[in-house]
Coordinates of C-alpha atoms in Angstrom, one line a residue:
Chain A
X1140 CA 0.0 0.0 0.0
X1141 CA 3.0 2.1 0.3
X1142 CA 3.2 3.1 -2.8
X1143 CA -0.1 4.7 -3.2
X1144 CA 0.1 6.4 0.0
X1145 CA 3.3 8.3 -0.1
X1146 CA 2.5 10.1 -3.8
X1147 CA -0.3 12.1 -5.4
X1148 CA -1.3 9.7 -8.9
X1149 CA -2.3 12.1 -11.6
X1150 CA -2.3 9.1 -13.8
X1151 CA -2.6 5.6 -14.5
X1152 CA -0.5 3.4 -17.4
X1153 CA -2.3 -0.3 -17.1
X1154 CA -0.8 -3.1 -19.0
X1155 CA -3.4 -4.9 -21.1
X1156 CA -2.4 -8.2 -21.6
X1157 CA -2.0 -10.2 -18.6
X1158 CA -3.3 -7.7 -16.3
X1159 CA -6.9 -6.6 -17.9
X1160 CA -7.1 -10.5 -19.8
X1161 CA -5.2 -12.9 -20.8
X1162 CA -5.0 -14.4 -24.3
X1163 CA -5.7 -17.5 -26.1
X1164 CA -8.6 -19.4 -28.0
X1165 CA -11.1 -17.2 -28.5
X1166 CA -9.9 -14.3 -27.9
X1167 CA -9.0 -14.7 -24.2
X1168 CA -10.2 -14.5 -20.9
X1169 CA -11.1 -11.5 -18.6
X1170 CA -8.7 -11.7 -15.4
X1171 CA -11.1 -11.8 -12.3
X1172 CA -12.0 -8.4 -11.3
X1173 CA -10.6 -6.3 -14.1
X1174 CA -13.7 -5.4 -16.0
X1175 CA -14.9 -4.1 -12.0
X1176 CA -11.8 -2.7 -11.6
X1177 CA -11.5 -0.4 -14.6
X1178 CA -15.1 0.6 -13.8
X1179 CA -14.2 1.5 -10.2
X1180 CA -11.4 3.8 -12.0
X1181 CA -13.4 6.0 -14.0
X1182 CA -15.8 6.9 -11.5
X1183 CA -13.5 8.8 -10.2
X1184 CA -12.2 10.0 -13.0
X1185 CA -8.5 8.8 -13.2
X1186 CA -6.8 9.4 -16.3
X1187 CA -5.7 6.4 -17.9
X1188 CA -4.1 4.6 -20.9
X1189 CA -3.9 1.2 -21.2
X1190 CA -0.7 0.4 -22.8
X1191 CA 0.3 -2.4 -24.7
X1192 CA 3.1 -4.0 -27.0
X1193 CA 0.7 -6.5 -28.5
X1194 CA 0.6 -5.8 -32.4
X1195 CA -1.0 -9.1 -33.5
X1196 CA -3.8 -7.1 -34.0
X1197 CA -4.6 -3.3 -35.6
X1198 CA -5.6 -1.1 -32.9
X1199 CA -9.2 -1.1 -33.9
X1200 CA -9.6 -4.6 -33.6
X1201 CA -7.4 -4.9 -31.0
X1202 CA -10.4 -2.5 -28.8
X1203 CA -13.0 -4.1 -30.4
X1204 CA -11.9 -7.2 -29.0
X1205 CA -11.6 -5.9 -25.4
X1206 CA -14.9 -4.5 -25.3
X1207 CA -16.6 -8.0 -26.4
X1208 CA -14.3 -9.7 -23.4
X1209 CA -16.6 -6.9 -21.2
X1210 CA -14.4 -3.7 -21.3
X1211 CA -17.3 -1.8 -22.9
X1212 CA -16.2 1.6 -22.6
X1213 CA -12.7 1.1 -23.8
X1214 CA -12.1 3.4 -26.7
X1215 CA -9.4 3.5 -29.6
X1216 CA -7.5 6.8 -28.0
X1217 CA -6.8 5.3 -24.6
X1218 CA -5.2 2.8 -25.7
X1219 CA -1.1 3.1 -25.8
X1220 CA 0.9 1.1 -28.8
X1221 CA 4.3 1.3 -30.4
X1222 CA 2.7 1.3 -34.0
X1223 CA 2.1 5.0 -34.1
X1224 CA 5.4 6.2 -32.7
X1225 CA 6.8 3.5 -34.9
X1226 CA 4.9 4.7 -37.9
X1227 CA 6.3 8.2 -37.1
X1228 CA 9.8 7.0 -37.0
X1229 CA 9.3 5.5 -40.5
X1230 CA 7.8 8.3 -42.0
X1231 CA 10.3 10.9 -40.6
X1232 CA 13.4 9.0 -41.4
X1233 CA 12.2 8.2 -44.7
X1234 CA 12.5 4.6 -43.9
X1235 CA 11.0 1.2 -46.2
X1236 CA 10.2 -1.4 -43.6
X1237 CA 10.3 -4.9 -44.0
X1238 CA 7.6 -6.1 -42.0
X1239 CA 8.2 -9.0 -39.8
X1240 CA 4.4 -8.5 -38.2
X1241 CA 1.1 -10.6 -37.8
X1242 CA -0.9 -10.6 -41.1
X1243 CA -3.5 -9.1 -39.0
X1244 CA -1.8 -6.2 -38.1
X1245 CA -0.3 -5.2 -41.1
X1246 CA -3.2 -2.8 -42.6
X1247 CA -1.7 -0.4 -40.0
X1248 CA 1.5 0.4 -42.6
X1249 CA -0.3 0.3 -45.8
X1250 CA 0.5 4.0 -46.4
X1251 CA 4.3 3.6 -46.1
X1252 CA 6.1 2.4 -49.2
X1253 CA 7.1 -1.0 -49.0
X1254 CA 9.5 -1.7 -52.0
X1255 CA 13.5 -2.2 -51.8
X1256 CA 12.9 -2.6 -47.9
X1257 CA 16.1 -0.2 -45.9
X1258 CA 13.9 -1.3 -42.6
X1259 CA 12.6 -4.1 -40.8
X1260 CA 10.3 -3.9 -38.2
X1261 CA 9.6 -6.7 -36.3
X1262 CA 6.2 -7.3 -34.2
X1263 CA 4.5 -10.0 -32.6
X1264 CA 4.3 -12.4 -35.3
X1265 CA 4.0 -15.7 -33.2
X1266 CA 3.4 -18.4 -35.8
X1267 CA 4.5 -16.2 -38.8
X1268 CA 8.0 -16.5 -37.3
X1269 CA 9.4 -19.3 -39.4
X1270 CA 12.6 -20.3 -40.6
X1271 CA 12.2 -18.6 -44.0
X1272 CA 10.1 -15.0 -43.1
X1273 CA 13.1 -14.7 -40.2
X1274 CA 16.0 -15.2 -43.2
X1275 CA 14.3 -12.7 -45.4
X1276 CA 14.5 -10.2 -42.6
X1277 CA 18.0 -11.2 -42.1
X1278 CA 19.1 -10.8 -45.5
X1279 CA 17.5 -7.3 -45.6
X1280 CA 19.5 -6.5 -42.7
X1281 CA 23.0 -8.1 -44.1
X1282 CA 22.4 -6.7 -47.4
X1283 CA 22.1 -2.8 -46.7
X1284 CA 24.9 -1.6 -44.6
X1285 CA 22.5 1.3 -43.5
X1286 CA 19.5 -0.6 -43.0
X1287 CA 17.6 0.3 -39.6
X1288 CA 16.5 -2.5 -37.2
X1289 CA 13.2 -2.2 -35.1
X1290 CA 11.8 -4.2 -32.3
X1291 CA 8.2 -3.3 -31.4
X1292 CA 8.7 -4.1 -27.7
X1293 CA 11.5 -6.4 -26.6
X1294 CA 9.8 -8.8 -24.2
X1295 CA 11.0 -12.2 -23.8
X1296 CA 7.8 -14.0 -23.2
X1297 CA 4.4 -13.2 -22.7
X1298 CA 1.2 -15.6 -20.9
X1299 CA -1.5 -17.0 -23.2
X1300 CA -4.1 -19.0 -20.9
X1301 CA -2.4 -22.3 -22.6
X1302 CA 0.7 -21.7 -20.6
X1303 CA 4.0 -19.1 -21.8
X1304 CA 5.2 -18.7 -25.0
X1305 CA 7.8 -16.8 -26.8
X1306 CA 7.4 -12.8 -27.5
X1307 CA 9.1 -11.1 -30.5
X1308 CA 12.2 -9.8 -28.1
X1309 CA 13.3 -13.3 -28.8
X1310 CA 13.6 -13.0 -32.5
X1311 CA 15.1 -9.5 -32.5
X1312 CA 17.6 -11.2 -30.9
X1313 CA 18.2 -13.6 -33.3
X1314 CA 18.3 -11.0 -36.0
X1315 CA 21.0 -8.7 -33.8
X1316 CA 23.0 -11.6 -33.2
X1317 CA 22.9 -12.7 -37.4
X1318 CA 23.5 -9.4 -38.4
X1319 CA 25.6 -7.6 -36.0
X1320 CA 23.1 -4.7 -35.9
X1321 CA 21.0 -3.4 -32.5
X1322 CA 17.5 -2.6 -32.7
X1323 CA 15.9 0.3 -32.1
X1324 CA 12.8 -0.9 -29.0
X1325 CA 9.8 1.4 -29.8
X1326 CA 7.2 0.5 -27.4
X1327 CA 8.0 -0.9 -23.7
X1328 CA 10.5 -1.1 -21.7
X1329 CA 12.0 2.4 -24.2
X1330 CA 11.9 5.2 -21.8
X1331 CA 10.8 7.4 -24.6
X1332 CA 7.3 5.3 -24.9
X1333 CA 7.1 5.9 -20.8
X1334 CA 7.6 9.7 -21.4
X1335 CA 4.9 9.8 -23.8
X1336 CA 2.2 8.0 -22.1
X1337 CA 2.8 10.6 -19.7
X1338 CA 2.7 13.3 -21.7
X1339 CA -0.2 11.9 -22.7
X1340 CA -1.9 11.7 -19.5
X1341 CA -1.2 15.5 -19.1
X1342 CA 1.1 14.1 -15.8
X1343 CA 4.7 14.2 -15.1
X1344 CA 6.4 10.8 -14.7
X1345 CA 6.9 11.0 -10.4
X1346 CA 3.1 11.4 -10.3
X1347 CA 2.0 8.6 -12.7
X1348 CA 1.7 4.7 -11.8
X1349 CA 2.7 1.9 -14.6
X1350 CA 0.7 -1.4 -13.3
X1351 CA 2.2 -4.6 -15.6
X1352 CA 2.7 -8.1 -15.5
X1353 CA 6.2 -8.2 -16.9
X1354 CA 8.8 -7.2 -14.2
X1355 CA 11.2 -6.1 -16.7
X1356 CA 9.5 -4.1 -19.3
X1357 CA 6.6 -2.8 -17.4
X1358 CA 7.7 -2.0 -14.0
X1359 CA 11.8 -1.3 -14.8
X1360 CA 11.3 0.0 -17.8
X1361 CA 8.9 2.7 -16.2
X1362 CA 10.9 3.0 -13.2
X1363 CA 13.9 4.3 -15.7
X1364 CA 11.8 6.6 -16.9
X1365 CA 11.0 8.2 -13.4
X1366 CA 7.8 6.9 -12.8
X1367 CA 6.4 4.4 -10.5
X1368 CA 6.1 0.5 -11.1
X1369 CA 3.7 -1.6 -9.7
X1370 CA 3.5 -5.5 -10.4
X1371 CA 1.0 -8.0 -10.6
X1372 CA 0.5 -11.5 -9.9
X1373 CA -1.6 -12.2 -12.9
X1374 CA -0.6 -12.8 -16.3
X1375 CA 2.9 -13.8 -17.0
X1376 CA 4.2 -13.0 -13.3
X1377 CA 6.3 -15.9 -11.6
X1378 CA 7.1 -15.9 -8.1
X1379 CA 11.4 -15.2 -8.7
X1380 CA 10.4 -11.9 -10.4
X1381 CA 10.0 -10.4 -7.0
X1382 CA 13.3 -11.3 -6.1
X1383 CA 15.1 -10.1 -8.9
X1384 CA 18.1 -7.9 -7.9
X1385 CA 17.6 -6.0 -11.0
X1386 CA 14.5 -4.3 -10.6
X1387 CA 12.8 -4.2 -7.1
X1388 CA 9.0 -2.8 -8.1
X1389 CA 7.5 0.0 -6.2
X1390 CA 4.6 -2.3 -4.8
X1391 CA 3.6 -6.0 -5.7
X1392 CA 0.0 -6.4 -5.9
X1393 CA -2.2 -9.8 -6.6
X1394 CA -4.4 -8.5 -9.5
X1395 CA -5.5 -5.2 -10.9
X1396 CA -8.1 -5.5 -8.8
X1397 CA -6.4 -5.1 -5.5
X1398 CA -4.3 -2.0 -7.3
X1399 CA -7.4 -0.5 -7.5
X1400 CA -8.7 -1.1 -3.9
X1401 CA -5.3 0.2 -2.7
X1402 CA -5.6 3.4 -4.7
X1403 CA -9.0 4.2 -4.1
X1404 CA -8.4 3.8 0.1
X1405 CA -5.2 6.0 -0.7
X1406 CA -6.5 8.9 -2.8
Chain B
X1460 CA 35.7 -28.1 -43.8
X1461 CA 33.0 -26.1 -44.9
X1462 CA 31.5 -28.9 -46.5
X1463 CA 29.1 -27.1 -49.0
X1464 CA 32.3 -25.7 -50.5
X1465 CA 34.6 -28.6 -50.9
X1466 CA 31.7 -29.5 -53.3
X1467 CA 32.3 -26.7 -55.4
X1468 CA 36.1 -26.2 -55.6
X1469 CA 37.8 -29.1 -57.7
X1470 CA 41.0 -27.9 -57.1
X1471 CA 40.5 -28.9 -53.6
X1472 CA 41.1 -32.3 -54.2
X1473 CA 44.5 -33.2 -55.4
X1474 CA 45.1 -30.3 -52.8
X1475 CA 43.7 -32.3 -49.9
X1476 CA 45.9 -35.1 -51.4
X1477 CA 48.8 -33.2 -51.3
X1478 CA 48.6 -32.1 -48.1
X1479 CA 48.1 -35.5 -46.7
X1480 CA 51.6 -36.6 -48.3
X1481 CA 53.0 -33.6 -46.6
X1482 CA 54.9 -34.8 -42.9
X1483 CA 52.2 -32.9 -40.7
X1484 CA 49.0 -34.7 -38.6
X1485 CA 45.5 -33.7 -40.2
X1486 CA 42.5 -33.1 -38.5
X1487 CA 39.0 -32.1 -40.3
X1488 CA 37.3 -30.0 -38.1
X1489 CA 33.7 -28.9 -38.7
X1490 CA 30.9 -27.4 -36.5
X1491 CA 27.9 -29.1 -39.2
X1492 CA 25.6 -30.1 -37.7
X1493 CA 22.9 -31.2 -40.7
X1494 CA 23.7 -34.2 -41.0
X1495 CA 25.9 -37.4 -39.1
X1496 CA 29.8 -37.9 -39.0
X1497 CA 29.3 -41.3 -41.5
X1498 CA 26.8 -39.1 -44.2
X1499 CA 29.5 -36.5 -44.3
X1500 CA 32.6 -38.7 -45.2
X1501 CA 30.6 -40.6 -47.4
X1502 CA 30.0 -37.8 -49.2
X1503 CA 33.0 -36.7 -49.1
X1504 CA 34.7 -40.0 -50.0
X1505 CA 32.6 -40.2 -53.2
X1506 CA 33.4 -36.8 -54.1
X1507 CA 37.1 -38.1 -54.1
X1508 CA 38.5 -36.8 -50.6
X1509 CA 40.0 -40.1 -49.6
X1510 CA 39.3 -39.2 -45.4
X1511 CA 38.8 -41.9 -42.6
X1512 CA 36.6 -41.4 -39.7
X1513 CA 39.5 -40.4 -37.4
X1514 CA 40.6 -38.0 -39.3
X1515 CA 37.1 -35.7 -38.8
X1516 CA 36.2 -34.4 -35.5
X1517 CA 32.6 -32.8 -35.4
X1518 CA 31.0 -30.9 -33.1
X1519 CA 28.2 -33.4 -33.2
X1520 CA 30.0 -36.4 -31.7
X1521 CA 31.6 -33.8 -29.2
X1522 CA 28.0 -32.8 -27.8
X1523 CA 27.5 -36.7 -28.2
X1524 CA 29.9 -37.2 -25.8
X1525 CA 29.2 -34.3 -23.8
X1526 CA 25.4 -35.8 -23.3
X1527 CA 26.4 -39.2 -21.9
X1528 CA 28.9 -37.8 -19.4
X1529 CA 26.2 -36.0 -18.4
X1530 CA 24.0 -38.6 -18.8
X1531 CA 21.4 -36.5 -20.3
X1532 CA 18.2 -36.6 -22.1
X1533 CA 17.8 -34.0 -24.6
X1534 CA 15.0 -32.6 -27.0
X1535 CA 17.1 -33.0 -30.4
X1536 CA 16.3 -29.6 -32.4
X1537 CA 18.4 -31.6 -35.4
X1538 CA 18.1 -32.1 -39.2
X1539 CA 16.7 -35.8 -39.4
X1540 CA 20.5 -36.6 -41.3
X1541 CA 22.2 -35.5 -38.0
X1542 CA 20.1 -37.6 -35.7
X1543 CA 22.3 -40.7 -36.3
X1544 CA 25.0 -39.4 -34.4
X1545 CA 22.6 -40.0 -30.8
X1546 CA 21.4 -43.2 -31.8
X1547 CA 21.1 -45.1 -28.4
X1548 CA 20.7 -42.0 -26.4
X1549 CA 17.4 -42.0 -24.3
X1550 CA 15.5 -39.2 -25.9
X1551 CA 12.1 -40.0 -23.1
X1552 CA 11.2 -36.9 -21.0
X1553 CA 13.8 -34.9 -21.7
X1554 CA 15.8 -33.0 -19.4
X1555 CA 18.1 -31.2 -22.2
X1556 CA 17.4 -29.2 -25.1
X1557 CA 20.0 -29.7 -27.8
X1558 CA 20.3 -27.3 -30.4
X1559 CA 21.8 -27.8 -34.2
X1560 CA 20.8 -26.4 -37.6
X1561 CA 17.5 -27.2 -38.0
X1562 CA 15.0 -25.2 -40.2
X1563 CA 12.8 -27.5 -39.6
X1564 CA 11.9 -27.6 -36.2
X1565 CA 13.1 -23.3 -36.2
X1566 CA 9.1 -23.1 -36.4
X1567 CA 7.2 -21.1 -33.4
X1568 CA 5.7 -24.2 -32.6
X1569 CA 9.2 -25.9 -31.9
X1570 CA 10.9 -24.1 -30.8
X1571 CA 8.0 -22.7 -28.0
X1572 CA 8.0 -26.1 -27.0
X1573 CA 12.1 -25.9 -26.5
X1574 CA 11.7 -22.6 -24.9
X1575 CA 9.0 -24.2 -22.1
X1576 CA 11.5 -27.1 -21.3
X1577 CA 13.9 -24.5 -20.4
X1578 CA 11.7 -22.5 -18.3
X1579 CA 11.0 -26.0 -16.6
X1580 CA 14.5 -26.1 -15.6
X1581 CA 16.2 -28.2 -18.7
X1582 CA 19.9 -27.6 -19.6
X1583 CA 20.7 -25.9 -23.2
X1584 CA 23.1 -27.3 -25.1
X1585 CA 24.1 -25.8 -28.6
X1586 CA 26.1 -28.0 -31.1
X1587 CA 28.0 -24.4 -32.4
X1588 CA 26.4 -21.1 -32.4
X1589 CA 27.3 -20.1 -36.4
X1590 CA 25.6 -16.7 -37.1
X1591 CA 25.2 -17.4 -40.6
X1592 CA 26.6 -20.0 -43.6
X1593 CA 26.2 -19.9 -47.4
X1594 CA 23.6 -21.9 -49.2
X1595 CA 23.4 -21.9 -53.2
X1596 CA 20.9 -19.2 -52.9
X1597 CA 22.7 -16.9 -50.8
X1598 CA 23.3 -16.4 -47.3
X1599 CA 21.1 -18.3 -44.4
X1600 CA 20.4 -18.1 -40.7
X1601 CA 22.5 -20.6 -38.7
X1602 CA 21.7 -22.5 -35.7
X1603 CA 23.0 -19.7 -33.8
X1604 CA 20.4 -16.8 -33.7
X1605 CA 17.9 -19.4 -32.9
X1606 CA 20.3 -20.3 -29.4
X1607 CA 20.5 -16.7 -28.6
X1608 CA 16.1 -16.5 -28.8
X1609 CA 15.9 -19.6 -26.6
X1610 CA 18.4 -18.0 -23.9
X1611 CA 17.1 -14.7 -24.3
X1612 CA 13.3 -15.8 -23.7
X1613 CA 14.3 -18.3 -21.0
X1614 CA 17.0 -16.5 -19.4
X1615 CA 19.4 -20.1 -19.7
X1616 CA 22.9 -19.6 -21.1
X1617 CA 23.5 -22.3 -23.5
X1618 CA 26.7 -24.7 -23.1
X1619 CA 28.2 -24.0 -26.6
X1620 CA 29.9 -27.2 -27.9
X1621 CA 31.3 -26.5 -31.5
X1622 CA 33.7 -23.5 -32.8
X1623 CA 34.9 -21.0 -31.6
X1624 CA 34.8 -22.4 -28.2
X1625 CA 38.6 -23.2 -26.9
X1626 CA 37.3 -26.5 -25.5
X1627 CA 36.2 -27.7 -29.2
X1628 CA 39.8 -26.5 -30.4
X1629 CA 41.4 -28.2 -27.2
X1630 CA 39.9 -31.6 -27.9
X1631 CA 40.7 -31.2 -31.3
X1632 CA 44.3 -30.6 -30.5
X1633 CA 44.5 -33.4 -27.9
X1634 CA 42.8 -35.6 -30.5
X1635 CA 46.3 -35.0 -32.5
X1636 CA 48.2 -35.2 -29.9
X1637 CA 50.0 -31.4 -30.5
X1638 CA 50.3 -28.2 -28.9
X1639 CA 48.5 -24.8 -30.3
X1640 CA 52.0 -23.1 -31.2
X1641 CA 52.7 -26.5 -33.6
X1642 CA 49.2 -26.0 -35.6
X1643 CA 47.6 -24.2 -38.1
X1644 CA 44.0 -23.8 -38.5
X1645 CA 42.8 -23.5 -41.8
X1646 CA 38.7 -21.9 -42.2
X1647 CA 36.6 -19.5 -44.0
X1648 CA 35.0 -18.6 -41.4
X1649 CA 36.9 -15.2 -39.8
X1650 CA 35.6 -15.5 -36.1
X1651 CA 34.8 -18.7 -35.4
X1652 CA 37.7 -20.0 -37.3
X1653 CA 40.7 -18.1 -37.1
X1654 CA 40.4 -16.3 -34.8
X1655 CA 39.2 -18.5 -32.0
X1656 CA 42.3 -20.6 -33.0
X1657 CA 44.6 -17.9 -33.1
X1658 CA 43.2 -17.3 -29.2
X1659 CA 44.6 -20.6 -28.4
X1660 CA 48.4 -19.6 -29.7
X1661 CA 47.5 -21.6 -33.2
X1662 CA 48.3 -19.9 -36.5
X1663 CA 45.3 -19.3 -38.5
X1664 CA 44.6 -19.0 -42.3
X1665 CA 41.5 -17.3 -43.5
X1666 CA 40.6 -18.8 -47.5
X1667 CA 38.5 -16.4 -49.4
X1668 CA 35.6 -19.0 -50.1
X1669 CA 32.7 -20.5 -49.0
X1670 CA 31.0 -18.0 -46.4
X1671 CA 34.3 -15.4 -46.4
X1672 CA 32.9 -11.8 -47.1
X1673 CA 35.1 -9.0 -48.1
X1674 CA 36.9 -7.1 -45.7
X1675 CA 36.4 -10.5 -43.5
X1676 CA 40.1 -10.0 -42.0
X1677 CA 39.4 -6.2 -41.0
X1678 CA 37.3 -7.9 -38.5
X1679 CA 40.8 -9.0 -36.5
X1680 CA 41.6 -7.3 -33.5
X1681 CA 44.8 -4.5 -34.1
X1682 CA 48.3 -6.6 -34.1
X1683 CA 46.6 -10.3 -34.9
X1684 CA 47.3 -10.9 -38.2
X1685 CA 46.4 -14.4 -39.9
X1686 CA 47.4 -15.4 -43.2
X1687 CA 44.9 -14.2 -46.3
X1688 CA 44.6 -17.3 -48.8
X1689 CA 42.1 -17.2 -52.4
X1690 CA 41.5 -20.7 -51.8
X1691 CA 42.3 -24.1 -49.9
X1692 CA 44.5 -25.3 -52.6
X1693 CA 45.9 -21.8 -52.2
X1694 CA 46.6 -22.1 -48.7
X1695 CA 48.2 -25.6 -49.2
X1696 CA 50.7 -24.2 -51.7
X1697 CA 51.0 -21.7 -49.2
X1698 CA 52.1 -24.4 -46.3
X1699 CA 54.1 -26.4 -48.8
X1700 CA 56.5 -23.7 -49.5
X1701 CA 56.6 -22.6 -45.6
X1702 CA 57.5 -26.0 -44.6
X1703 CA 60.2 -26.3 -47.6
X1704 CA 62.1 -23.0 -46.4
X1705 CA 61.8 -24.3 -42.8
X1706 CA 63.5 -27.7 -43.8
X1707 CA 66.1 -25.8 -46.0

């Protein structure tokens, strides 16, 4: 409870998967208490964005999706992902991406130009990560001394309710270590993305709370970025990630849920 | 041996003849793992390199070894051709997760199912960690990237058998009975070949074929310098004539 007692939130970042649902057939499951929870949040008007990584999906779909699971009021701008600022980078760098992406989330970069790729981005492409679609990227990179590497997110694994499985962070990381090159992380744990949820929010970063399910991205990654970072015991959480000498979150909470309760007796 | 480009070169072979009549120990060394120790000589053999069994050392038969020591049971992520080289080693609820080149099972499905037995606590073992190697249509992922996901996503470090690990290049010298100063390694392969011999105090010789790029040797660190050959049969000459002017 600490850490809602000793500060003034002015905003709230919330993780979506693995802390509002988690995925898998059908779409996914509602965590216990969320739906309530998110309720609870804007009858008292917090600010919020709920911030994701997830590109499996475009944005529209991806909200469509949450409101059928029960968040019915969830609408397109509250929601946080790296494919605008990523979109942004492209454009202003004048950049041809080769897109290592989900078929359904691809629609999002039909404006760029595509041809004699200079790029590649890569998203959460789960199956679509074969053999062959991972060479092409590689040969992209290997082939254009200049060409730009970007990694939407860099998460190692994230929870579907069929048990973990492998996020795109992984693959970058096969692609860095084939080609030599570092990619550029749009999206969590990049402070920049932290900054500009805030900004967002119309809060500065000591007065705005980041509650995730991945120790790493969603609570270090905001804590670099100055603001607090709250963990859950939902989603992908395992019990070592509290005793990680790494990153030591701000508070450790059992669901979004309980966040919620604390804040609400706090505020 | 780069053994994709020993099928190209035909020069190669009355080279590899002629460096067998010269008075110095051989030793094939190669980190491929697509396929078993007896389906690479015989291909080699009928291709005309007259080699024997203990003359090649691969990095197959060294994980081999290094899985009955342990007495492990390992998930085999290996080309069906390389799965010879574990015949009569359990493979029933594995507690390992060996790791070759494999396109086949570098599928999400596979290799999420790797990545879980990790998480459950199974060892990683990778059979060489090769960024890259050349295939007729240009240049291809090796095993390696797909070792560096699996430790990245479960946070294991993998125990790296093959080149340019000093133990592989240790056995290897052991194997002929030599020390590192008396040997030269010859490879197309900058980092994992050269240099990682010249590490151990051997003298390395970097041929300009098979998956050699240009500008490869720039990659040296300042002051280690390795011998720049066009070709093996180069590189032979090259040893000939070094071990004449020694003897005279």
């Amino acid at each position: 409870m600490a850490w809602a007692e000793s500060m003034k939130i002015k905003g709230l970042l919330v993780d979506i998967t693995g802390v509002l649902y988690d995925s898998g057939e059908g779409g996914g499951t509602p965590i216990p208490g969320s739906v309530d929870a998110v309720r609870r949040l804007r009858s008292v008007g917090m600010p919020i964005l709920f911030c994701t990584n997830e590109t499996q999906l475009t944005l529209v779909k991806l909200v469509d999706k949450l409101r059928r699971l029960g968040f019915e009021e969830l609408k397109e701008e509250e929601v946080f992902s790296p494919i605008p600022a990523v979109l942004a980078e492209l454009k202003r760098r004048q950049l041809r991406p080769h897109l290592l992406m989900h078929p359904e989330a691809l629609p999002d970069f039909e404006d760029l130009d595509l041809s004699n790729p200079n790029a590649v981005v890569v998203g959460d492409a789960a199956d679509y990560f074969t053999y062959d679609r991972l060479n092409e990227a590689f040969r992209v990179l290997i082939g254009c001394p200049e060409a730009v590497l970007f990694s939407l997110g860099m998460g190692r694994y994230y929870c579907e309710t069929d048990g973990l499985k492998m996020d795109n962070g992984a693959f970058t990381r096969a692609l860095e270590y084939a080609s030599g090159k570092t990619a550029e992380v749009v999206g969590k744990p990049a402070e920049g993305y932290f900054r500009s949820a805030a900004h967002r929010l119309g809060a500065s970063p000591d007065c705005v709370v980041m509650i995730g399910d991945d120790v790493v991205s969603d609570v270090g990654g905001a804590q670099q970025a100055g603001l607090k970072g709250v963990l859950v015991r939902s989603g992908k959480y395992r019990p070592t990630d509290e005793h990680r000498f790494d990153v030591k979150p701000d508070g450790i909470v059992d669901n979004l849920a309980q966040a919620v309760d604390m804040i609400l007796q706090t505020q | 041996i780069n053994s994709k480009r020993l099928l190209i070169s035909l020069m190669a072979k009355p080279m590899a003849c002629r460096l067998q009549e010269l008075p110095v120990r051989l030793l094939y060394v190669t980190n491929t793992s697509k396929e078993s120790k007896q389906s690479l000589l015989s291909r080699l053999n009928h291709i005309g390199f007259e080699v024997n069994a203990d003359e090649v050392f691969t990095s197959l038969s060294a994980a081999r070894k290094i899985i009955e020591m342990r007495r492990l049971r390992p998930l085999l992520l290996l080309e069906t051709k390389a799965l010879e080289d574990f015949d009569g080693i359990c493979l029933d609820n594995p507690n390992a997760v060996v790791v070759g080149l494999a396109p086949q099972s570098f599928c999400y499905e596979t290799l999420n199912h790797a990545f879980r037995l990790l998480m459950n606590g199974c060892e990683l073992i990778a059979v060489n960690k090769a960024r890259y190697y050349r295939r007729p249509d240009g240049l291809a992922l090796g095993a390696g990237p797909f070792v560096e996901a699996l430790e990245y996503a479960s946070g294991r470090k993998a125990d790296v058998i093959g080149k340019p690990e000093r133990s592989f290049f240790q056995s290897a010298l052991d194997r002929l009975g030599v020390s590192a100063e008396e040997t030269v390694m010859i490879g197309d392969d900058v980092r994992d070949d050269v240099l990682a011999a010249m590490n151990l105090g051997m003298t390395g010789i970097l041929v300009k074929t098979g998956k050699y790029r240009n500008g490869d040797e720039e990659l040296l660190p300042a002051g280690c310098h390795c011998h720049l050959s066009e070709t093996f049969a180069a590189a032979v000459e090259y040893l000939e004539s070094s071990l004449e002017f020694r003897q005279n």
